[in-house]
XYZ file of C-alpha atoms in Angstrom:
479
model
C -43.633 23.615 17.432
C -43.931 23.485 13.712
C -45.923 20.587 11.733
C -44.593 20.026 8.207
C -44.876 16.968 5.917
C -42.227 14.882 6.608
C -39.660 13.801 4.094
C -40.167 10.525 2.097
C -39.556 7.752 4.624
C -40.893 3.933 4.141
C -43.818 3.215 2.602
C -44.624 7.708 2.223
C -43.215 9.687 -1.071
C -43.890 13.291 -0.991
C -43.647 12.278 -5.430
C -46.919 10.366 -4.636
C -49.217 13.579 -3.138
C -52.898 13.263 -4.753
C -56.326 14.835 -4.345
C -59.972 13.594 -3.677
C -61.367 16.653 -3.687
C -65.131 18.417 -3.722
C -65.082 21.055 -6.038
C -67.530 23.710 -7.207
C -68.301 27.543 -8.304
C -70.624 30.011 -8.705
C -71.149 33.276 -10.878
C -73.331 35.672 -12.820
C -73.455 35.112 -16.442
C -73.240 38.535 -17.079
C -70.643 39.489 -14.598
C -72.592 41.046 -12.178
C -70.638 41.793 -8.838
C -72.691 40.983 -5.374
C -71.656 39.609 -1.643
C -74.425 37.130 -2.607
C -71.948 35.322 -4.900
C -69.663 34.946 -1.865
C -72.323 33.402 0.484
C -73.969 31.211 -2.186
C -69.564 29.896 -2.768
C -69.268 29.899 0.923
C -73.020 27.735 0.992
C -71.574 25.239 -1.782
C -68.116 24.679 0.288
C -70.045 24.536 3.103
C -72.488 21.513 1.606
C -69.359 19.982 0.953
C -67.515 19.529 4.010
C -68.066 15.331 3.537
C -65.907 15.913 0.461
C -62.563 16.861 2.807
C -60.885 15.186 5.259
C -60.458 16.030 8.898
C -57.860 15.408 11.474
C -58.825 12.976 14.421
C -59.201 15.776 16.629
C -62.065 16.916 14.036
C -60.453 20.749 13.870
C -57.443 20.220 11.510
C -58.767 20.011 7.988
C -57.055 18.879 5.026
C -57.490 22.550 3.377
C -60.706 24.481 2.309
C -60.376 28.102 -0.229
C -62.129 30.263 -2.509
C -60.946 32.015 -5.368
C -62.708 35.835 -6.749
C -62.240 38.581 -8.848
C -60.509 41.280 -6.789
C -63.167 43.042 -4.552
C -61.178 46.368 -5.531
C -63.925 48.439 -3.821
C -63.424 46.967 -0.755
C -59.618 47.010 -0.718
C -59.760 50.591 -1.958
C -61.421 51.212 1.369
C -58.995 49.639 3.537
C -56.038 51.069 1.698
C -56.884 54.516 0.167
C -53.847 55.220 -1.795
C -54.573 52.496 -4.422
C -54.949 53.025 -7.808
C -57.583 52.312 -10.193
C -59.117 48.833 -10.519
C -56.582 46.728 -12.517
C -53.689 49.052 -12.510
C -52.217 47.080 -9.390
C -51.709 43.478 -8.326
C -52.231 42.163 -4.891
C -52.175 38.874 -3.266
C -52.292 36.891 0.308
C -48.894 36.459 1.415
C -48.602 33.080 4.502
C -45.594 34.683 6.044
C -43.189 32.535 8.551
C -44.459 32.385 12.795
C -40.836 33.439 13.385
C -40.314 37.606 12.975
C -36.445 37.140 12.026
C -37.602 34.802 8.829
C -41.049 36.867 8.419
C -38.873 39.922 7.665
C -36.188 38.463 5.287
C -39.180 36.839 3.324
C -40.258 40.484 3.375
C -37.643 42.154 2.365
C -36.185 39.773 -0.414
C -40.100 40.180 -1.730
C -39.861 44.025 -1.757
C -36.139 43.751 -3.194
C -37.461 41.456 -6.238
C -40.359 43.767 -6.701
C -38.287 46.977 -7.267
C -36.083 44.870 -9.762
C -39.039 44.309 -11.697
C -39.650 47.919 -12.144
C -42.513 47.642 -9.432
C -43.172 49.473 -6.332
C -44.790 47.914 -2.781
C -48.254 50.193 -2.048
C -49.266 48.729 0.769
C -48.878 46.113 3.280
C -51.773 44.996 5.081
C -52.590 42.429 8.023
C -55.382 40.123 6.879
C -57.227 39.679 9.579
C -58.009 36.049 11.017
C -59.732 34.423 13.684
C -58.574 30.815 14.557
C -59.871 29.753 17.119
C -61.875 27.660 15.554
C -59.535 25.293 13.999
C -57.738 22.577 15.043
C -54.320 22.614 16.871
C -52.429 20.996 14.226
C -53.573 23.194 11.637
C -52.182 26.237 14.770
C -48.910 24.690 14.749
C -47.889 25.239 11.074
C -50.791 28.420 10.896
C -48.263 30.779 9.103
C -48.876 34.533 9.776
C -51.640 36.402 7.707
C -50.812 39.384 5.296
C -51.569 40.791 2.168
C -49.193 43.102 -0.613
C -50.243 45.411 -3.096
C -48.022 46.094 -6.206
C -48.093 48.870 -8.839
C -46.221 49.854 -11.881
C -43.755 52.757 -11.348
C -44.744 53.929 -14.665
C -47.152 53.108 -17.991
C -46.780 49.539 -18.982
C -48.492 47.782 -22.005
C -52.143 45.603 -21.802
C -50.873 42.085 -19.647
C -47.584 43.283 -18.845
C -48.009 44.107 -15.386
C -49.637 40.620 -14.219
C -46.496 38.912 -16.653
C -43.982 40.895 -14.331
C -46.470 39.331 -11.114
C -45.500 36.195 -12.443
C -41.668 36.444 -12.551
C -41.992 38.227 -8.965
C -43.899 35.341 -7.553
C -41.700 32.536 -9.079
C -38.395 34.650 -8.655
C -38.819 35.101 -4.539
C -40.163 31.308 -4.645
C -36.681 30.293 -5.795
C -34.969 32.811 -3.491
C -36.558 31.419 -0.089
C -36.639 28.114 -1.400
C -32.878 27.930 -1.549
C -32.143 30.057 1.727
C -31.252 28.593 5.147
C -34.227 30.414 6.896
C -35.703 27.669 9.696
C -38.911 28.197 8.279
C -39.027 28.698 5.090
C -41.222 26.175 4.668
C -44.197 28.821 5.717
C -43.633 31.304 2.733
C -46.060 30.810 0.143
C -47.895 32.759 -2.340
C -51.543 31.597 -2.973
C -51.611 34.359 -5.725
C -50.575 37.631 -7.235
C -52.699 38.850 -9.877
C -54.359 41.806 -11.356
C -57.682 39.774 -12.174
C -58.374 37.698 -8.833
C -57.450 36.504 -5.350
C -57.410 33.469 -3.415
C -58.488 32.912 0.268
C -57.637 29.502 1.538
C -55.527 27.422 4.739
C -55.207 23.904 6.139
C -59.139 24.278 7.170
C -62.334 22.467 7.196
C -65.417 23.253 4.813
C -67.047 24.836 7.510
C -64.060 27.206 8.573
C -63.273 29.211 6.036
C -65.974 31.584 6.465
C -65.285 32.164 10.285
C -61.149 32.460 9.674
C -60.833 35.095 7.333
C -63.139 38.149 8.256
C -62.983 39.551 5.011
C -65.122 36.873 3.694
C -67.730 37.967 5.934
C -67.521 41.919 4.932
C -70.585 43.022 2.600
C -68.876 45.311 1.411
C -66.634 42.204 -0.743
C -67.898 41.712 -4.040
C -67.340 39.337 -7.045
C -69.025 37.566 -9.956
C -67.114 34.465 -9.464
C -66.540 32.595 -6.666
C -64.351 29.344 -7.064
C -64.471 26.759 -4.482
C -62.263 23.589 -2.974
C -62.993 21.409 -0.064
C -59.628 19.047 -0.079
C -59.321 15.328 0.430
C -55.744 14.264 0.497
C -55.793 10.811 -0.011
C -52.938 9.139 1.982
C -51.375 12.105 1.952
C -50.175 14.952 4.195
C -52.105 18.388 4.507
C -50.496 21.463 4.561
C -51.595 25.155 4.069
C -50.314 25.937 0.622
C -51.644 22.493 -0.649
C -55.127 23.843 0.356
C -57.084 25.089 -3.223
C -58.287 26.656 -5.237
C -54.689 27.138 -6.815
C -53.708 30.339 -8.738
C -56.377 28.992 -11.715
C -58.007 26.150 -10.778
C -59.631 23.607 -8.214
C -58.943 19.845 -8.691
C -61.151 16.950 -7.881
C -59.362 13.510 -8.848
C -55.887 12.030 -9.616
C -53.270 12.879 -12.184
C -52.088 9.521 -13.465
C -49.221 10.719 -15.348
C -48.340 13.339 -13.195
C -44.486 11.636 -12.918
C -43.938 12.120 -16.687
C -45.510 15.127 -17.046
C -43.392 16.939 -14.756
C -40.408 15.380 -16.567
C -41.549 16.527 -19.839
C -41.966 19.863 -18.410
C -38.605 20.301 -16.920
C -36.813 18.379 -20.108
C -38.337 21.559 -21.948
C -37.383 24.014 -19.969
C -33.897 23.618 -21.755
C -35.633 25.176 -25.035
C -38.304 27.642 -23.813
C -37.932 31.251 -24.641
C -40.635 34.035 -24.746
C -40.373 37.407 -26.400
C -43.103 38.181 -23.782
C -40.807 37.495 -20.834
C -36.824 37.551 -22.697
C -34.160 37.517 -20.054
C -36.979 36.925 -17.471
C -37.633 33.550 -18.956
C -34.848 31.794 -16.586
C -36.494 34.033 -13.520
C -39.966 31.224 -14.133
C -37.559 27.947 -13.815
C -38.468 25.411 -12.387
C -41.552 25.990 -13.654
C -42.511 23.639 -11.745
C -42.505 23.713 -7.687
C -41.013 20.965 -6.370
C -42.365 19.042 -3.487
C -46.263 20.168 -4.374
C -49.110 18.068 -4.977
C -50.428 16.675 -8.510
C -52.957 19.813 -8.648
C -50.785 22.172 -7.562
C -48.030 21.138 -10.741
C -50.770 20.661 -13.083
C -51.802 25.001 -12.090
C -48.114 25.201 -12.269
C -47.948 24.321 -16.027
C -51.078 26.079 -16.970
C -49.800 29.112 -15.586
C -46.774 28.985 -17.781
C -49.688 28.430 -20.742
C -51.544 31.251 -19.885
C -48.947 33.907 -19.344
C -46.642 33.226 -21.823
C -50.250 34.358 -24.531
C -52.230 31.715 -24.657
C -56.451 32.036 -23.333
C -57.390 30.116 -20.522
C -59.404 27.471 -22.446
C -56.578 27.322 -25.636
C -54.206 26.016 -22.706
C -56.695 23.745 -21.172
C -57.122 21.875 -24.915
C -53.470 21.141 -24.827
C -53.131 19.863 -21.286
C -56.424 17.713 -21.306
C -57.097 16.788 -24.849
C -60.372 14.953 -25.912
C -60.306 11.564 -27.303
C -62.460 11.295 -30.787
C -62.953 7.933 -32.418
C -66.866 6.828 -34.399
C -68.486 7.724 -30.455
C -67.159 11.127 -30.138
C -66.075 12.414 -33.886
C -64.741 15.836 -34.095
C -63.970 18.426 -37.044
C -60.570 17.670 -38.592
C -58.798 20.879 -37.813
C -59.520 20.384 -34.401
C -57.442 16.880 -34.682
C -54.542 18.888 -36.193
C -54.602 21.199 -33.618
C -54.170 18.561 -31.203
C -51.389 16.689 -33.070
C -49.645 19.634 -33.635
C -49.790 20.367 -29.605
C -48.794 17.045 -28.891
C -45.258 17.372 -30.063
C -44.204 19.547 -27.276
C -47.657 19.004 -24.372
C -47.772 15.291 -22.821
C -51.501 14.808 -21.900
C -52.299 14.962 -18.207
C -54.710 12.288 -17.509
C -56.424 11.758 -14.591
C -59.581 10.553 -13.473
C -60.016 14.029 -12.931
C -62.413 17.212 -12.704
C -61.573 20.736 -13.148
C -63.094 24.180 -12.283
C -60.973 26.996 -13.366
C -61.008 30.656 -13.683
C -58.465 33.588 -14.359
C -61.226 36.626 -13.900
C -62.797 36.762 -16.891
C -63.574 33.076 -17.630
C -64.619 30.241 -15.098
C -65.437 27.456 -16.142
C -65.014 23.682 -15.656
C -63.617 20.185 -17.729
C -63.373 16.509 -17.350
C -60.342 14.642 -18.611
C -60.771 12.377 -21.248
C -61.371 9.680 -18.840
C -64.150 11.050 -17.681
C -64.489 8.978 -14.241
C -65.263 12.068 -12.247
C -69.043 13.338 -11.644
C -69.994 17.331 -11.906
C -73.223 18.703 -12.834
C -74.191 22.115 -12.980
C -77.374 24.402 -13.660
C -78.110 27.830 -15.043
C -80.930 30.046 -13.773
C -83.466 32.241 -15.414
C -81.883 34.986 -13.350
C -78.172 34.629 -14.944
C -77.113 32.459 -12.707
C -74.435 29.082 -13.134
C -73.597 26.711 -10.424
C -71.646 23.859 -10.906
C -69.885 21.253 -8.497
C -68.616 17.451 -7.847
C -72.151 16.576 -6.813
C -75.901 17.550 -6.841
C -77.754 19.925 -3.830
C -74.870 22.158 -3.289
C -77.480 25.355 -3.902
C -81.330 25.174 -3.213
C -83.484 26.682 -6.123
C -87.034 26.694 -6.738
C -87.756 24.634 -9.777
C -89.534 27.031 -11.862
C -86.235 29.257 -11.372
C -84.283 26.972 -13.115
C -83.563 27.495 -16.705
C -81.833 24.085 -17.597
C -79.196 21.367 -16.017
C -76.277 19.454 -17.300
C -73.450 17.591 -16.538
C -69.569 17.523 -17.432
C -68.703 15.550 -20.466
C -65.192 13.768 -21.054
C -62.790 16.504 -22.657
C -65.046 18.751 -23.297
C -65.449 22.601 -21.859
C -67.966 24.281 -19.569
C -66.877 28.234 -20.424
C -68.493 31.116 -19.134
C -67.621 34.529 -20.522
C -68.509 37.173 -17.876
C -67.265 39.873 -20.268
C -69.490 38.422 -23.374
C -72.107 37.696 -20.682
C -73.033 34.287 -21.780
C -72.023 30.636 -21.944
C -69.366 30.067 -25.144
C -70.584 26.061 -26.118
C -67.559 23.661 -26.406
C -67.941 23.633 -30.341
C -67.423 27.359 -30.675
C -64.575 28.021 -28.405
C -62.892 24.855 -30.160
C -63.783 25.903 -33.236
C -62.128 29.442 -32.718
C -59.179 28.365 -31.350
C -58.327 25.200 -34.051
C -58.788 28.326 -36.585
C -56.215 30.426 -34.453
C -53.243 29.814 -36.780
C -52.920 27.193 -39.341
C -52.518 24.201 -37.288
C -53.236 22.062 -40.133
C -50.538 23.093 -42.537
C -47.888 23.010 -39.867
C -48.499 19.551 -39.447
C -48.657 18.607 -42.836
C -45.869 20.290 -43.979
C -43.570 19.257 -41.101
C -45.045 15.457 -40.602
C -42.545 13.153 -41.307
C -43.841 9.356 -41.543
C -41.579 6.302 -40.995
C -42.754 4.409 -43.774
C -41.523 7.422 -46.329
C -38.348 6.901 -44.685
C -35.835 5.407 -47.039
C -33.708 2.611 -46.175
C -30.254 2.611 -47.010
C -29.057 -0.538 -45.728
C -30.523 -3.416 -44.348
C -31.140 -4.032 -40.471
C -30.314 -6.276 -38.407
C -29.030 -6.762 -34.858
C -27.663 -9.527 -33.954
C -28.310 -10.380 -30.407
C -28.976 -13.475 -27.940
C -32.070 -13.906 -25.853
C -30.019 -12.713 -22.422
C -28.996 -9.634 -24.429
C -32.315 -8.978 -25.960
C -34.318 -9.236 -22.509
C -31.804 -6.739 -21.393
C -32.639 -4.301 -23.917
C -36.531 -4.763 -23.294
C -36.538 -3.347 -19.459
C -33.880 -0.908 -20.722
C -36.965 0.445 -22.689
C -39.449 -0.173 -20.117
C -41.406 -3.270 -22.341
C -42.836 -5.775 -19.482
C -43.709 -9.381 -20.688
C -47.722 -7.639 -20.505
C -46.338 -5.904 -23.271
C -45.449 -9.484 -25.483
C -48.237 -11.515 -23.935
């Protein structure tokens, strides 16, 4: 028996998916690797478990994960023939229960790989133990493994993690359209150079005990991203469990409708000499029948690997309001005018942690209805989460504390070894290219707009109401 969300039927719309989520991560300012980064991530998921749901039969969670930089000592253990620390990508791979549709997801992955000039190291069998979790979360429990991917020759500084990308998204598409029974179970948490993601249809409490790896000492990171999932009137499923490929979500996106119209009314026009004929490999950019979270990662994704940093992308999907309360420099503005004619804000209430291996980090929308605090100690260490209490420190070990403020950034540069404050990362990126001339020199205001005739449309009051919900005005809109 297989348990899938079903498809939109009365008063359900698979459209509607949303998240209530408790999020959090910890790491070492300074990018210091350590198993104690894992437990202390494990110890804040764990402090969260009231922050995701659970099935009646209090087994079946609505999806727990953690997301790390690539333990490559560890996996260089297990698999001896890897290469050196960033010269391969790897990933978990949730493989169909059936072998017949395990082994065509296999092979059309291995197939797309070699077209990208790529070559399959290893596969290996992630091992699991669940028989701890609930028998609904069994019945859908997709089979466990993990790929390793290397170049078959030199290849230039991102390129190898941009031809991940089009691997990923390309064998999405492919067992997407198929006719396999259960294609359903394919899904690729990640495949990166920079990190990995552990995560399933599980509690809080579960994710330590399922996957053993978690549990190894000899699995190291300086990040570790966590998610403990709420999906409110929703269905669960394993790949809507988080952290996504870059982030963790706690909240709502509003305008998640329109934004994933804007996105796929651009795809039309996108082109990247980063990616060329690979370009039409990434459509839709967006995967269909996912959650809000998981379309927002979508879209950042695209961001982020077509050259942008991690936090320039952020700015244009979650853009800070400024008015007399909250004034800002006016480059900054520019830059965010200029990024509004092709970026639709995605509002929420909603809370982001993020990370893509070198920064993690975490935002509020520009809403800023969503609570998450953090602290740095005296030792180099940064915790941050949805609520207070998720780590236990003594209080002369604590350097400082702080919470999330309405679109602005929480960045922490483990390769600079220190916390970049929201004015300098902003200020760097506004300064990026000239924003402010763009705009200026491409603006176009109605009122310079010469009129060549007069206007008028003659219409009667049946006709005119007409055109009004033909353009979506409401009588809110007159009143």
């Amino acid at each position: 028996m297989t348990i899938w969300r079903p498809q939109s039927q009365g008063l359900y719309d698979s459209a509607n998916e949303h998240d209530a989520c408790g999020i959090g991560f910890v790491a070492h300012i300074k990018g210091e690797k350590s198993h104690d980064i894992i437990l202390r991530g494990l110890e804040i998921l764990e402090r969260m478990m009231h922050r995701g749901a659970e099935s009646a039969d209090n087994k079946t969670g609505d999806g727990a994960g953690v997301l790390m930089q690539i333990p490559h000592d560890f996996y260089k253990d297990e698999i001896p023939t890897l290469p050196a620390a960033g010269e391969y990508g790897t990933g978990l791979v949730f493989m169909p229960q059936r072998a017949e549709d395990a082994e065509v997801c296999a092979q059309s992955l291995e197939n797309i790989i070699r077209q990208q000039g790529l070559r399959v190291v290893a596969w290996r069998q992630v091992p699991v133990d669940n028989s701890g979790i609930g028998e609904i979360a069994k019945a859908s429990e997709p089979v466990m493994c993990q790929i390793f991917v290397a170049p078959q020759g030199p290849l230039q500084p991102g390129e190898l993690d941009r031809k991940l990308y089009v691997v990923r998204k390309a064998v999405e598409q492919t067992i997407r359209t198929s006719d396999l029974p259960q294609k359903h179970l394919f899904y690729l948490p990640s495949l990166s150079t920079k990190t990995i993601v552990y995560k399933g249809m599980l509690t809080s409490l579960q994710l330590r005990g399922y996957f053993k790896d978690l549990e190894d000492e000899r699995l190291t990171t300086a990040i570790a991203l966590v998610h403990s999932r709420f999906s409110t009137n929703t269905f669960p499923s394993w790949d809507l469990a988080q952290p996504f490929r870059l982030l963790g979500h706690n909240g709502e996106i509003n305008t998640i409708k329109g934004n994933r119209l804007w996105i796929e009314t651009c795809q039309s026009m996108m082109s990247s000499d980063l990616f060329g004929d690979d370009m039409q490999k990434l459509f839709p950019i967006i995967e269909p029948g996912k959650s809000d979270s998981a379309s927002f990662d979508n879209a950042l994704e695209l961001l982020v690997a077509t050259g942008r940093s991690l936090p320039h992308a952020l700015m244009m999907m979650i853009p800070e309001s400024f008015n007399k309360h909250n004034p800002i420099p006016d480059d900054l503005k520019y830059f965010y005018e200029y990024h509004s004619a092709f970026m639709e804000p995605w509002d929420g209430p909603a809370s982001m942690v993020f990370c893509d291996g070198r920064y993690v980090g975490g935002t509020l929308d520009r809403n800023g209805l969503r609570p998450s605090r953090y602290l740095v100690t005296k030792d180099g260490l940064i915790v941050m989460a949805s609520e207070v209490g998720v780590q236990s420190f003594p209080p002369e070990q604590i350097a400082y504390k702080g919470r999330l403020m309405p679109g602005k950034l929480l960045l922490v540069d483990t390769t600079e070894g220190r916390i970049i404050p929201d004015s300098e990362i902003k200020e760097r990126i506004s300064h990026q290219q000239p924003y402010r001339k763009w705009v200026e020199d491409n603006r176009v205001r109605l009122a310079d707009i010469p009129l060549t005739r007069p206007v008028s449309i003659a219409m009667n009051e049946t006709q005119l109401h007409e055109m009004h919900l033909l353009f979506g005005y409401t009588r809110e809109d007159f009143d």
